[in-house]
Structures are given as structure tokens and as C-alpha cells.
Amino acid sequence: MSTPPAPVDPADYDFLSGCFAPISTECDRRELTAVAGEIPPDLNGIYMRNGGNPRFTPLGGFVYPFEGDAMVHAVELADGKASYRNRFLRTPALALEEKAGHAIWASLMSGYQPDPEVVGPDLAYRPKDLPSINIVRHHGRIIALAEQSRSYRITEDLRTLEAETLGGAFPMGFCAHPKVDPTTGEMVVFQYALWAPFLQWAVVDRDGRVVSGPNPVEGIDAAHMVHDFVITATKIVLVVSPAIFELEKLLRGEGSPLDWRPDLGTRIAVIDRAGVSPTRWYQTDAFWTWHYGNGFDDGDDVVFDGVRWDHLGIDLAGDNGENSGDYARFRLRPGTAHVQVETVVDRQMEFPRIDDRRVGQRHERVAVGTRIRPGIPVGQFDAIMTLDPDTGSTAVFDAGDLAVGEPCFAGDHLLTFAIDRTDYRSFLLILRADDVAAGPVATIAIGSRVPLGLHGAWLPS
Ligand SMILES: [Fe+2]
């Protein structure tokens, strides 16, 4: 039987400390207090936010943002009142660890996987399911999403249901950023894999049935990391940057298995959602993108925008250097392989979101997290900004001592969790999307710590 690596010292890891320090408690709290402002009475629904929050001290390392057990924090808004609940996603692997009282699985960088004698034949020799990245609701299903492991369905009150494989089409999971087309009700997903076919996509109809795919993307001959993608009314846009997995390195535990190879450039596939026209390919200098705002058809052109990094802003071995980024708009014309790209806002930012009711259509406003103070570390934000992708005009809310998370549209408002960097008091902020500079219309005290996390969703009633 192989021996697991030792527990880490969380103090050695930025993403296990301070505003990111995990919590172990689960609670239900009714009638939260608005410490400033008033909760808009017509804002009715549940805001759910996901994130990696290790239940036990991690073994052998910790790779942000991919590791840590999923914990969902949810605030329900109804008739001007708010309530809060948080829960771990109780996957079979986490249930085993809770029974043992300690971590059994180790960091993906350690190369260690537990034996069947310890975890049984179903869970042995495979990565732990970590559905900790995002939340989507489609066809009445609320899904806590993972990348490179299975996603899980959850209930409105955050009970964990079964793994969501889309009817068996994706037994090992799909992606963390599916797109729901508000006009057709379809959900479009993709999946990257460490083996052929390396990149696939599929369409799930409004009734939850996979009606197209999984379809392989032709012309991909290596395992590329692809975190997010874009849909328009007629197209799927997959940006394939040169972030390439070296499986051999991973198996031998020889440093980061993810190589950045800028000499290969970035390729962009424009795929016909109906599966009729052939895929169009575009080629440009290497850039990396974690997240896109949105895309749309402009005549025969495809236009999309997102946060562009000059290189892969993460090293799985933990050596995250400086990176520069901006908000960029891309235009892809038929009949040429050239990518037309321009900077919209020249500033570092992340977590771009639009109003989900505009996905795949022309959008007028993007909300992001950004930094004002020079000392704010990578992965944290002290400001929420909205930008107009056509004009580049911006509006900024300076959150002061608050570290804010991804801004999520809820109708005409934006929601985000915020944690005070000085005393870790935590809040839900509600801002007007058309006037973030005015500051929150309501600041709701949660009453316990909500660590910084990843993506969330507004689920209107
Ligand atoms: Fe993401």
C-alpha cells in the first residue's frame, strides 16, 4: 500500500490563509441584517457561490483554483429579507474522508492516489471529484460544476444529489463554464481531456437531453487546458491557447505538468452550433484567457470579449509570476484566418460577467473584479468595475477594506460576497448594475466568515 504525502502547513499557502482561509462550519441563518441600505423588495431568488474550501488539511500541496472541497454559500432574497446557508458538497469521496476524520486524497501535484483497500474499487486510482468552480441551473437542475472531474446536482437547500453526467454523455464530467442560451433554453458545454479526443462539445436541449454530441473538435492533437468558452446565437467559439498538459510529467511528479508554449500561438475554432458548416480556424500570437464576458453574431462576423492575459497566469507548481492583462474585444471575419483584436480597457481584472439574459446576444455591460490599491495580491480584488465593451467607458466601486468576489448579475443589480481584510467580517453587497460608483444599495452582514471563492449564479424565483 502506498503512503500518502504529509499535510501541508496552511500558513505556507496564500490561498489557504487570510481571506481565503477555509471554514469547517455549516450553518443556516434567517433574517440577516442589512447594516447599510435596504434590500430591493423585488429582488427574489437565491444567489449561490461556489469555491474550494478544504474540509481537512490538504496533503502534499494545494493548487488554487482547482483544489479544495466544494462549499456553496447561498443567500436567499425574498420580499426585502435575506437568509444564509452554506454546505459542503458531500461527494462520495468527501463522505469517506469525513468518516476517517482526515484527508485521504492528496494534491494532484503529488501524484498520489489512494489504494482500493482504502477507498474501495469505485473511487481508487482516479482524481477526487471537486465540483467547486461554478454553479449553473438548467432544466430545473442546479449543478455544482467541476473541471476535469464530475459535477454534482444539488438542491435549492444545498443538499448534494448524484453526479451529473448529462445522461451518461460525459461520465467523467464536462466543464466549469457551460453556457445557457436564453433564447432557446439550450445549454452548450465543452470538455477538454488529457487523452484523445482532446476537446469535445455538446448541446443539451431545454428538456435536459443531449441533442448534439459529444462532438470532437478536429485538429487538436494534444491536451490543452481550456477553462471557458463563448457561444453566439449560431456559433461555439473555443479559444485554444498553448497551455499544454504533459501527462508524463504528471505521472512522474516532475514539477508542473502544464507547459506554456507561446511559440505555438493561440488558435480559435468557430464551430457551427447546428453542426452543418465546417469549423473555421483562426490563428494569432499567444495569449491566455480564463474568462470571457460574452460573444455574439455581427452579420457574418463573430465578436466576443474577455480578459486577456499575456501568458498563462498560473503555474501548477505554485510559482505564479507577474502577468499583465486587459479587457479585449475580438472580431473573427469569415474568409480570413486573421484575428482582429483591440484593447477595450487597459487594466488588470478578472471574473467578467454579463446579464445572463444576454448570453449569445449583443451585450452592453460587463462587470468585473479589479484592483485599486497596489498591495492587493493576485486573486483578490478591492473594487467592482462595470465596462461598456463598445466604448470602453467604465464605472468603479472602491470597496475599501473589503475584498470582493465575482460580481453576479441579478436582473438590474449585481451581487457579490465581500470579506473585510482586517477582521474577516463578511457581507453580501447589492449594487445597481447601472451605477456601481454609487456603492451598494444594501450591505448585508452574513454573521460568519465567507472566504473568497470562485463563481456563482443568481437563481431567480
Ligand atoms: Fe472560471
Short mmCIF file of C-alpha atoms and ligand atoms in Angstrom, two decimals:
data_model
loop_
_atom_site.label_atom_id
_atom_site.label_comp_id
_atom_site.label_asym_id
_atom_site.label_seq_id
_atom_site.Cartn_x
_atom_site.Cartn_y
_atom_site.Cartn_z
CA MET A 1 0.00 0.00 0.00
CA SER A 2 1.42 3.41 -0.92
CA THR A 3 1.92 6.11 1.72
CA PRO A 4 0.10 9.45 1.38
CA PRO A 5 2.11 12.67 1.50
CA ALA A 6 2.16 14.74 4.69
CA PRO A 7 -0.37 17.50 5.46
CA VAL A 8 0.72 21.00 4.37
CA ASP A 9 1.15 23.97 6.68
CA PRO A 10 -1.74 26.23 5.54
CA ALA A 11 0.32 29.30 6.55
CA ASP A 12 2.64 28.48 3.64
CA TYR A 13 -0.20 28.89 1.12
CA ASP A 14 -1.76 32.26 0.21
CA PHE A 15 -4.94 30.52 -0.90
CA LEU A 16 -5.35 28.71 2.45
CA SER A 17 -4.75 31.85 4.54
CA GLY A 18 -6.32 35.22 5.31
CA CYS A 19 -9.40 35.97 3.22
CA PHE A 20 -9.08 32.51 1.64
CA ALA A 21 -8.73 30.53 4.91
CA PRO A 22 -11.24 27.65 4.73
CA ILE A 23 -14.05 27.21 7.24
CA SER A 24 -15.39 23.94 8.62
CA THR A 25 -18.79 25.05 9.94
CA GLU A 26 -22.11 24.80 8.13
CA CYS A 27 -24.99 26.99 9.21
CA ASP A 28 -28.48 28.26 8.49
CA ARG A 29 -29.25 31.83 9.40
CA ARG A 30 -32.56 33.61 8.91
CA GLU A 31 -33.35 37.34 8.87
CA LEU A 32 -29.89 38.67 8.12
CA THR A 33 -29.31 42.31 8.96
CA ALA A 34 -28.77 44.98 6.33
CA VAL A 35 -26.07 47.06 8.05
CA ALA A 36 -26.48 49.73 5.37
CA GLY A 37 -29.17 50.42 2.82
CA GLU A 38 -32.21 48.32 2.05
CA ILE A 39 -32.66 45.06 0.17
CA PRO A 40 -34.64 45.76 -3.03
CA PRO A 41 -38.05 44.20 -2.34
CA ASP A 42 -38.47 42.98 -5.91
CA LEU A 43 -35.20 41.00 -5.89
CA ASN A 44 -36.43 37.47 -5.23
CA GLY A 45 -34.27 34.39 -5.67
CA ILE A 46 -31.15 32.63 -4.43
CA TYR A 47 -27.56 33.68 -5.02
CA MET A 48 -25.27 30.65 -4.80
CA ARG A 49 -21.50 30.92 -4.87
CA ASN A 50 -19.08 28.03 -5.12
CA GLY A 51 -15.42 27.71 -4.16
CA GLY A 52 -12.72 25.34 -2.99
CA ASN A 53 -12.72 25.00 0.80
CA PRO A 54 -10.69 22.02 2.04
CA ARG A 55 -12.65 20.08 4.69
CA PHE A 56 -9.36 18.77 6.15
CA THR A 57 -5.77 19.96 5.95
CA PRO A 58 -4.65 19.19 2.37
CA LEU A 59 -2.00 16.54 1.79
CA GLY A 60 1.11 17.17 -0.28
CA GLY A 61 0.20 20.63 -1.67
CA PHE A 62 -2.68 22.82 -2.70
CA VAL A 63 -3.29 24.08 -6.23
CA TYR A 64 -5.58 27.08 -6.48
CA PRO A 65 -8.12 27.36 -8.09
CA PHE A 66 -8.52 23.66 -8.82
CA GLU A 67 -8.31 22.02 -5.39
CA GLY A 68 -10.31 22.14 -2.18
CA ASP A 69 -13.65 20.52 -1.42
CA ALA A 70 -16.61 22.38 -2.85
CA MET A 71 -18.52 24.61 -0.45
CA VAL A 72 -21.55 26.54 -1.64
CA HIS A 73 -22.63 29.73 0.13
CA ALA A 74 -26.21 30.78 -0.59
CA VAL A 75 -28.19 33.90 0.24
CA GLU A 76 -31.92 33.77 -0.42
CA LEU A 77 -33.59 37.12 -1.03
CA ALA A 78 -37.36 37.34 -0.65
CA ASP A 79 -39.57 40.39 -0.17
CA GLY A 80 -36.74 42.55 1.15
CA LYS A 81 -35.42 39.92 3.58
CA ALA A 82 -32.32 37.74 3.39
CA SER A 83 -31.30 34.35 4.79
CA TYR A 84 -28.00 32.46 4.51
CA ARG A 85 -26.92 28.84 4.30
CA ASN A 86 -23.64 27.12 3.48
CA ARG A 87 -22.86 23.46 2.86
CA PHE A 88 -20.06 21.24 1.67
CA LEU A 89 -20.79 19.24 -1.47
CA ARG A 90 -20.94 15.74 0.00
CA THR A 91 -19.39 13.72 -2.78
CA PRO A 92 -18.70 10.01 -2.07
CA ALA A 93 -15.00 10.86 -1.62
CA LEU A 94 -15.69 13.62 0.93
CA ALA A 95 -18.07 11.34 2.82
CA LEU A 96 -15.25 8.79 3.14
CA GLU A 97 -12.85 11.45 4.42
CA GLU A 98 -15.39 12.69 6.96
CA LYS A 99 -15.76 9.12 8.22
CA ALA A 100 -11.97 8.88 8.53
CA GLY A 101 -11.66 12.33 10.11
CA HIS A 102 -8.82 13.41 7.81
CA ALA A 103 -7.91 13.88 4.15
CA ILE A 104 -7.38 10.67 2.18
CA TRP A 105 -6.81 12.11 -1.28
CA ALA A 106 -3.76 14.31 -1.91
CA SER A 107 -2.91 17.26 -4.16
CA LEU A 108 -2.93 16.49 -7.86
CA MET A 109 0.70 17.65 -7.91
CA SER A 110 1.75 14.86 -5.55
CA GLY A 111 0.97 12.05 -7.99
CA TYR A 112 -0.55 10.08 -5.06
CA GLN A 113 -3.89 8.35 -5.35
CA PRO A 114 -5.34 6.14 -2.60
CA ASP A 115 -5.46 2.36 -2.97
CA PRO A 116 -8.69 0.40 -3.41
CA GLU A 117 -8.10 -1.14 0.05
CA VAL A 118 -8.60 2.36 1.48
CA VAL A 119 -11.33 3.87 -0.71
CA GLY A 120 -12.91 0.90 -2.49
CA PRO A 121 -12.71 -0.02 -6.17
CA ASP A 122 -15.05 2.71 -7.46
CA LEU A 123 -13.02 5.64 -6.16
CA ALA A 124 -9.49 4.21 -6.40
CA TYR A 125 -6.93 5.38 -8.97
CA ARG A 126 -8.88 8.44 -10.06
CA PRO A 127 -8.89 12.07 -9.01
CA LYS A 128 -11.22 13.16 -6.24
CA ASP A 129 -14.38 14.81 -7.54
CA LEU A 130 -14.10 18.53 -6.72
CA PRO A 131 -17.22 20.31 -8.04
CA SER A 132 -16.00 23.61 -6.61
CA ILE A 133 -15.75 26.04 -9.51
CA ASN A 134 -19.19 27.26 -10.57
CA ILE A 135 -22.98 26.82 -10.36
CA VAL A 136 -25.46 26.62 -13.22
CA ARG A 137 -29.20 26.00 -13.33
CA HIS A 138 -30.61 24.32 -16.42
CA HIS A 139 -33.87 22.42 -16.93
CA GLY A 140 -34.59 22.85 -13.23
CA ARG A 141 -31.32 21.16 -12.29
CA ILE A 142 -28.86 23.08 -10.13
CA ILE A 143 -25.38 21.79 -10.89
CA ALA A 144 -22.19 22.45 -8.90
CA LEU A 145 -19.56 22.36 -11.60
CA ALA A 146 -16.09 20.96 -11.84
CA GLU A 147 -13.34 20.89 -14.43
CA GLN A 148 -11.58 17.57 -15.01
CA SER A 149 -13.86 15.81 -12.53
CA ARG A 150 -17.55 15.12 -12.23
CA SER A 151 -20.12 17.82 -11.50
CA TYR A 152 -22.92 17.19 -8.98
CA ARG A 153 -26.55 18.18 -8.77
CA ILE A 154 -27.65 19.96 -5.63
CA THR A 155 -31.00 21.08 -4.22
CA GLU A 156 -32.12 24.64 -3.51
CA ASP A 157 -31.33 24.00 0.16
CA LEU A 158 -27.84 22.75 -0.78
CA ARG A 159 -28.22 19.02 -0.29
CA THR A 160 -25.91 17.03 -2.57
CA LEU A 161 -27.58 14.73 -5.08
CA GLU A 162 -25.91 12.48 -7.66
CA ALA A 163 -23.13 13.21 -10.16
CA GLU A 164 -24.42 14.93 -13.30
CA THR A 165 -23.08 13.17 -16.40
CA LEU A 166 -25.68 14.58 -18.84
CA GLY A 167 -27.35 11.23 -19.31
CA GLY A 168 -24.02 9.40 -19.45
CA ALA A 169 -22.65 11.52 -22.32
CA PHE A 170 -19.84 12.81 -20.05
CA PRO A 171 -19.11 10.09 -17.46
CA MET A 172 -16.00 11.96 -16.24
CA GLY A 173 -17.62 15.39 -16.17
CA PHE A 174 -17.73 18.31 -18.58
CA CYS A 175 -16.73 21.93 -17.96
CA ALA A 176 -16.98 24.58 -15.28
CA HIS A 177 -18.44 27.25 -17.59
CA PRO A 178 -21.40 25.89 -19.56
CA LYS A 179 -23.49 28.48 -21.40
CA VAL A 180 -27.27 28.58 -21.29
CA ASP A 181 -28.78 30.29 -24.34
CA PRO A 182 -31.66 32.39 -23.01
CA THR A 183 -33.47 32.41 -26.34
CA THR A 184 -33.52 28.63 -26.99
CA GLY A 185 -33.09 27.33 -23.44
CA GLU A 186 -30.26 25.13 -24.72
CA MET A 187 -27.17 24.53 -22.61
CA VAL A 188 -23.90 24.25 -24.55
CA VAL A 189 -20.97 22.50 -22.89
CA PHE A 190 -17.43 21.54 -23.81
CA GLN A 191 -14.87 19.23 -22.26
CA TYR A 192 -11.11 19.08 -22.51
CA ALA A 193 -9.37 15.84 -21.73
CA LEU A 194 -5.86 14.53 -21.23
CA TRP A 195 -6.45 11.93 -23.95
CA ALA A 196 -8.00 11.88 -27.44
CA PRO A 197 -10.36 13.30 -28.41
CA PHE A 198 -8.82 16.16 -26.50
CA LEU A 199 -11.64 18.65 -26.95
CA GLN A 200 -15.37 17.96 -27.36
CA TRP A 201 -18.62 19.91 -27.24
CA ALA A 202 -22.28 19.08 -26.90
CA VAL A 203 -25.70 20.74 -26.86
CA VAL A 204 -28.31 19.90 -24.23
CA ASP A 205 -31.86 20.94 -25.15
CA ARG A 206 -34.22 22.81 -22.85
CA ASP A 207 -35.62 19.47 -21.66
CA GLY A 208 -32.22 18.28 -20.47
CA ARG A 209 -31.48 15.87 -23.35
CA VAL A 210 -28.14 15.83 -25.17
CA VAL A 211 -29.24 16.52 -28.74
CA SER A 212 -25.81 17.01 -30.31
CA GLY A 213 -22.52 15.38 -29.32
CA PRO A 214 -20.24 14.83 -27.66
CA ASN A 215 -18.65 16.11 -30.88
CA PRO A 216 -14.84 16.07 -31.15
CA VAL A 217 -13.09 19.26 -32.28
CA GLU A 218 -10.95 18.14 -35.21
CA GLY A 219 -7.34 19.27 -35.45
CA ILE A 220 -6.44 19.14 -31.74
CA ASP A 221 -3.59 16.70 -31.17
CA ALA A 222 -2.56 17.42 -27.57
CA ALA A 223 -4.18 18.01 -24.19
CA HIS A 224 -4.80 21.75 -23.92
CA MET A 225 -6.27 23.42 -20.85
CA VAL A 226 -9.38 25.39 -21.87
CA HIS A 227 -11.24 26.98 -18.97
CA ASP A 228 -14.09 28.96 -20.55
CA PHE A 229 -15.66 29.46 -23.96
CA VAL A 230 -18.16 31.59 -25.84
CA ILE A 231 -21.43 30.99 -27.64
CA THR A 232 -23.29 33.19 -30.08
CA ALA A 233 -26.79 32.55 -31.43
CA THR A 234 -25.28 30.29 -34.12
CA LYS A 235 -21.68 29.51 -33.14
CA ILE A 236 -19.44 28.00 -30.50
CA VAL A 237 -16.07 29.71 -30.05
CA LEU A 238 -13.28 27.67 -28.47
CA VAL A 239 -10.04 29.54 -27.88
CA VAL A 240 -7.16 27.06 -27.74
CA SER A 241 -4.18 28.72 -26.10
CA PRO A 242 -0.83 26.93 -25.87
CA ALA A 243 -1.28 25.67 -22.29
CA ILE A 244 -0.47 22.03 -22.82
CA PHE A 245 -0.53 19.14 -20.35
CA GLU A 246 2.41 16.78 -20.25
CA LEU A 247 0.93 13.61 -18.84
CA GLU A 248 4.36 12.02 -18.40
CA LYS A 249 5.49 14.82 -16.09
CA LEU A 250 2.31 14.47 -14.04
CA LEU A 251 2.76 10.72 -13.63
CA ARG A 252 6.41 11.12 -12.64
CA GLY A 253 5.62 14.00 -10.24
CA GLU A 254 8.22 16.18 -12.03
CA GLY A 255 7.01 19.71 -11.43
CA SER A 256 4.16 21.43 -13.22
CA PRO A 257 2.55 19.20 -15.86
CA LEU A 258 1.24 22.31 -17.62
CA ASP A 259 3.57 23.89 -20.17
CA TRP A 260 3.14 27.36 -21.67
CA ARG A 261 4.42 27.24 -25.29
CA PRO A 262 3.94 30.72 -26.77
CA ASP A 263 5.75 29.74 -29.99
CA LEU A 264 2.65 27.75 -30.95
CA GLY A 265 0.40 30.81 -30.79
CA THR A 266 -3.29 30.75 -29.88
CA ARG A 267 -5.81 29.14 -32.19
CA ILE A 268 -9.52 29.88 -32.23
CA ALA A 269 -12.17 27.48 -33.53
CA VAL A 270 -15.52 28.85 -34.68
CA ILE A 271 -17.91 25.92 -34.73
CA ASP A 272 -21.40 25.85 -36.21
CA ARG A 273 -23.80 25.04 -33.34
CA ALA A 274 -26.11 23.31 -35.82
CA GLY A 275 -23.21 21.10 -36.97
CA VAL A 276 -23.76 21.95 -40.65
CA SER A 277 -20.99 24.34 -41.75
CA PRO A 278 -17.34 23.32 -41.35
CA THR A 279 -15.33 24.66 -38.41
CA ARG A 280 -13.39 27.86 -39.16
CA TRP A 281 -9.91 28.23 -37.61
CA TYR A 282 -8.10 31.44 -36.73
CA GLN A 283 -4.51 31.92 -35.58
CA THR A 284 -2.88 34.70 -33.58
CA ASP A 285 0.01 35.43 -31.22
CA ALA A 286 -0.17 33.52 -27.96
CA PHE A 287 -2.44 34.85 -25.25
CA TRP A 288 -4.29 33.23 -22.39
CA THR A 289 -7.85 33.74 -21.21
CA TRP A 290 -9.51 32.41 -18.10
CA HIS A 291 -12.88 34.04 -18.71
CA TYR A 292 -14.98 35.72 -21.39
CA GLY A 293 -17.72 38.27 -20.99
CA ASN A 294 -19.83 37.19 -23.96
CA GLY A 295 -19.99 36.77 -27.73
CA PHE A 296 -22.50 37.46 -30.49
CA ASP A 297 -23.02 37.31 -34.25
CA ASP A 298 -22.49 40.64 -36.03
CA GLY A 299 -23.65 39.82 -39.55
CA ASP A 300 -21.31 37.03 -40.63
CA ASP A 301 -18.63 38.12 -38.14
CA VAL A 302 -18.27 36.61 -34.70
CA VAL A 303 -17.48 39.14 -31.97
CA PHE A 304 -16.51 38.27 -28.40
CA ASP A 305 -14.70 39.83 -25.49
CA GLY A 306 -12.89 38.74 -22.37
CA VAL A 307 -9.99 39.27 -20.00
CA ARG A 308 -6.78 38.68 -21.97
CA TRP A 309 -3.55 37.68 -20.22
CA ASP A 310 -0.18 37.84 -21.94
CA HIS A 311 0.66 34.35 -20.68
CA LEU A 312 -0.83 31.59 -18.61
CA GLY A 313 -1.26 33.27 -15.24
CA ILE A 314 -0.75 30.15 -13.18
CA ASP A 315 1.90 27.55 -12.65
CA LEU A 316 0.58 24.34 -11.12
CA ALA A 317 3.86 24.04 -9.22
CA GLY A 318 2.88 27.23 -7.39
CA ASP A 319 5.28 29.71 -8.99
CA ASN A 320 2.84 32.39 -10.08
CA GLY A 321 4.71 35.31 -11.55
CA GLU A 322 3.57 38.72 -12.66
CA ASN A 323 1.19 38.93 -15.54
CA SER A 324 -0.33 41.76 -17.44
CA GLY A 325 -3.84 41.73 -18.74
CA ASP A 326 -6.55 43.82 -20.27
CA TYR A 327 -10.13 43.59 -21.44
CA ALA A 328 -10.08 42.86 -25.15
CA ARG A 329 -12.61 42.52 -27.94
CA PHE A 330 -12.03 40.02 -30.74
CA ARG A 331 -13.60 40.03 -34.19
CA LEU A 332 -13.43 36.98 -36.44
CA ARG A 333 -14.34 37.53 -40.08
CA PRO A 334 -15.19 34.73 -42.48
CA GLY A 335 -12.73 34.17 -45.33
CA THR A 336 -9.61 35.04 -43.33
CA ALA A 337 -7.61 33.35 -40.55
CA HIS A 338 -6.62 36.73 -39.11
CA VAL A 339 -7.88 37.73 -35.66
CA GLN A 340 -8.85 41.37 -35.26
CA VAL A 341 -8.32 42.33 -31.62
CA GLU A 342 -8.39 45.59 -29.70
CA THR A 343 -7.99 46.61 -26.08
CA VAL A 344 -11.25 47.85 -24.56
CA VAL A 345 -9.92 48.68 -21.06
CA ASP A 346 -6.21 48.53 -20.26
CA ARG A 347 -6.26 47.34 -16.67
CA GLN A 348 -5.88 44.08 -14.76
CA MET A 349 -9.18 42.49 -13.85
CA GLU A 350 -10.91 39.12 -13.70
CA PHE A 351 -14.28 37.38 -13.29
CA PRO A 352 -16.12 39.16 -16.14
CA ARG A 353 -19.88 38.60 -16.06
CA ILE A 354 -22.82 39.83 -18.09
CA ASP A 355 -26.55 39.68 -17.51
CA ASP A 356 -27.33 36.01 -18.23
CA ARG A 357 -30.37 37.14 -20.22
CA ARG A 358 -27.95 38.46 -22.90
CA VAL A 359 -25.77 35.36 -23.36
CA GLY A 360 -25.06 34.91 -27.07
CA GLN A 361 -26.63 38.28 -27.96
CA ARG A 362 -25.09 41.75 -28.17
CA HIS A 363 -24.28 42.93 -24.64
CA GLU A 364 -23.85 46.45 -23.33
CA ARG A 365 -22.31 45.98 -19.92
CA VAL A 366 -19.70 43.71 -18.35
CA ALA A 367 -18.98 43.59 -14.61
CA VAL A 368 -15.56 42.53 -13.28
CA GLY A 369 -13.45 42.45 -10.14
CA THR A 370 -10.42 44.74 -10.26
CA ARG A 371 -7.72 46.28 -8.06
CA ILE A 372 -7.13 49.86 -6.98
CA ARG A 373 -4.53 49.51 -4.20
CA PRO A 374 -1.05 48.38 -5.25
CA GLY A 375 -0.71 45.90 -2.38
CA ILE A 376 -3.77 43.80 -3.24
CA PRO A 377 -2.49 40.32 -4.04
CA VAL A 378 -3.25 38.33 -7.19
CA GLY A 379 -6.55 36.51 -6.78
CA GLN A 380 -8.08 39.30 -4.68
CA PHE A 381 -9.96 42.44 -5.68
CA ASP A 382 -10.77 45.64 -3.84
CA ALA A 383 -13.12 47.07 -6.46
CA ILE A 384 -16.03 46.20 -8.70
CA MET A 385 -16.00 47.76 -12.15
CA THR A 386 -18.52 47.83 -14.96
CA LEU A 387 -17.38 48.49 -18.51
CA ASP A 388 -19.07 49.14 -21.84
CA PRO A 389 -17.39 46.81 -24.37
CA ASP A 390 -18.32 49.11 -27.27
CA THR A 391 -16.93 52.38 -25.88
CA GLY A 392 -14.54 51.30 -23.10
CA SER A 393 -16.24 53.61 -20.61
CA THR A 394 -16.03 52.36 -17.03
CA ALA A 395 -17.56 52.89 -13.58
CA VAL A 396 -15.81 51.75 -10.40
CA PHE A 397 -16.93 50.96 -6.86
CA ASP A 398 -13.96 51.19 -4.48
CA ALA A 399 -14.66 48.57 -1.80
CA GLY A 400 -12.00 49.94 0.60
CA ASP A 401 -11.09 47.32 3.21
CA LEU A 402 -13.41 44.78 1.64
CA ALA A 403 -12.07 42.02 -0.58
CA VAL A 404 -14.83 41.45 -3.12
CA GLY A 405 -15.58 38.43 -5.27
CA GLU A 406 -17.07 37.87 -8.69
CA PRO A 407 -19.91 40.30 -9.42
CA CYS A 408 -23.00 38.34 -10.47
CA PHE A 409 -25.89 39.98 -12.30
CA ALA A 410 -29.29 39.64 -10.66
CA GLY A 411 -31.60 41.47 -13.04
CA ASP A 412 -30.67 45.16 -12.80
CA HIS A 413 -28.42 44.54 -9.79
CA LEU A 414 -25.04 42.99 -9.06
CA LEU A 415 -24.40 40.67 -6.13
CA THR A 416 -21.07 39.74 -4.60
CA PHE A 417 -19.76 38.38 -1.33
CA ALA A 418 -17.20 40.59 0.39
CA ILE A 419 -14.86 39.89 3.30
CA ASP A 420 -13.13 42.57 5.36
CA ARG A 421 -9.35 42.16 5.05
CA THR A 422 -8.83 43.49 8.60
CA ASP A 423 -11.30 41.42 10.66
CA TYR A 424 -12.84 38.94 8.17
CA ARG A 425 -16.42 40.11 8.78
CA SER A 426 -18.36 39.02 5.71
CA PHE A 427 -21.16 40.61 3.74
CA LEU A 428 -23.33 40.28 0.68
CA LEU A 429 -23.22 43.50 -1.35
CA ILE A 430 -26.05 44.51 -3.67
CA LEU A 431 -25.16 47.19 -6.22
CA ARG A 432 -27.06 48.78 -9.07
CA ALA A 433 -25.52 47.48 -12.29
CA ASP A 434 -26.04 50.85 -14.00
CA ASP A 435 -24.39 52.82 -11.17
CA VAL A 436 -21.77 50.80 -9.28
CA ALA A 437 -19.85 54.00 -8.44
CA ALA A 438 -22.71 54.96 -6.08
CA GLY A 439 -21.77 51.98 -3.91
CA PRO A 440 -24.02 49.23 -2.57
CA VAL A 441 -27.75 49.81 -2.23
CA ALA A 442 -27.59 47.18 0.52
CA THR A 443 -24.79 45.71 2.62
CA ILE A 444 -25.99 42.57 4.37
CA ALA A 445 -24.00 41.09 7.27
CA ILE A 446 -23.69 37.31 6.95
CA GLY A 447 -22.77 36.76 10.61
CA SER A 448 -19.93 34.31 9.92
CA ARG A 449 -16.90 34.23 7.68
CA VAL A 450 -17.38 33.63 3.95
CA PRO A 451 -13.93 33.00 2.47
CA LEU A 452 -13.16 34.30 -1.02
CA GLY A 453 -14.18 31.78 -3.65
CA LEU A 454 -14.89 31.41 -7.33
CA HIS A 455 -18.05 31.66 -9.42
CA GLY A 456 -21.71 31.94 -8.55
CA ALA A 457 -25.17 32.12 -10.08
CA TRP A 458 -28.33 34.07 -9.44
CA LEU A 459 -31.32 31.75 -9.48
CA PRO A 460 -34.40 33.98 -9.73
CA SER A 461 -37.59 32.68 -8.10
FE FE B 1 -13.69 30.14 -14.03
#
